C-alpha angles and dihedrals in degrees: 000000000000121000093248092055092048091051091049092051091048091051092049091049091050092049091050091049092050092048092051092047091051090054093054092098137245121298131213123228092277091058098248126120109259113255095229093054132076120223090267091064096248122116113262115245096234096053118073115236116263117259094216120092117241114261128214116250114259135192108248092200092061101034102045121051092201119075116252127206124239117261112286096019126101116247118265117259117249092210118096120253117261117257133197121246116241114264117266093217143316117314116271095217129038112275094204101052117179133199108269092219096053119091136174128191147104127300108242097171108038143159133110095316157188085179125046135171119222127193114195126208091256090059100256117144118215128193104212127194124194130148116220096003096131140255119301124182122220110273096030113138110227142177113222134189109203137197135190116311120261105239091210093059122080110187099170133256121358140054106320118234140153120241113240094171133355129183135168118249119226 
């Protein structure tokens, strides 16, 4: 194509776009096409004409001293937002309480049981006993639910406990 032809086609396309945009209809202040008008801007024959006189558009920011909300949104509240009081001091009881029979840590004496060694993140060593609980290799991170220790079982150094449930983590 030659440059003159391309310019002519662009001008024709722009004129068509403007003509179609002009036929889109009139809009009320909220931006929606009025219900009693057709897209061409003339009243539709099946809808009776409105009894209210047309008003001139106004600027709500200049005319009304109170803020108004956009169409479709509830008005903003004039009351202040609630705020929390500052704390009076540190909490008297722990705020992140845990179950005392739930442990997590790494197996440091493993195998297929019935004795296992568990080292928790806070450095506590547990001597766990549980028959038929599975095979856990040294270094496996586990979550364990414990119960009272079996006095007949001696599983080595650490706080003695019986395994109620054990499962690998991750």
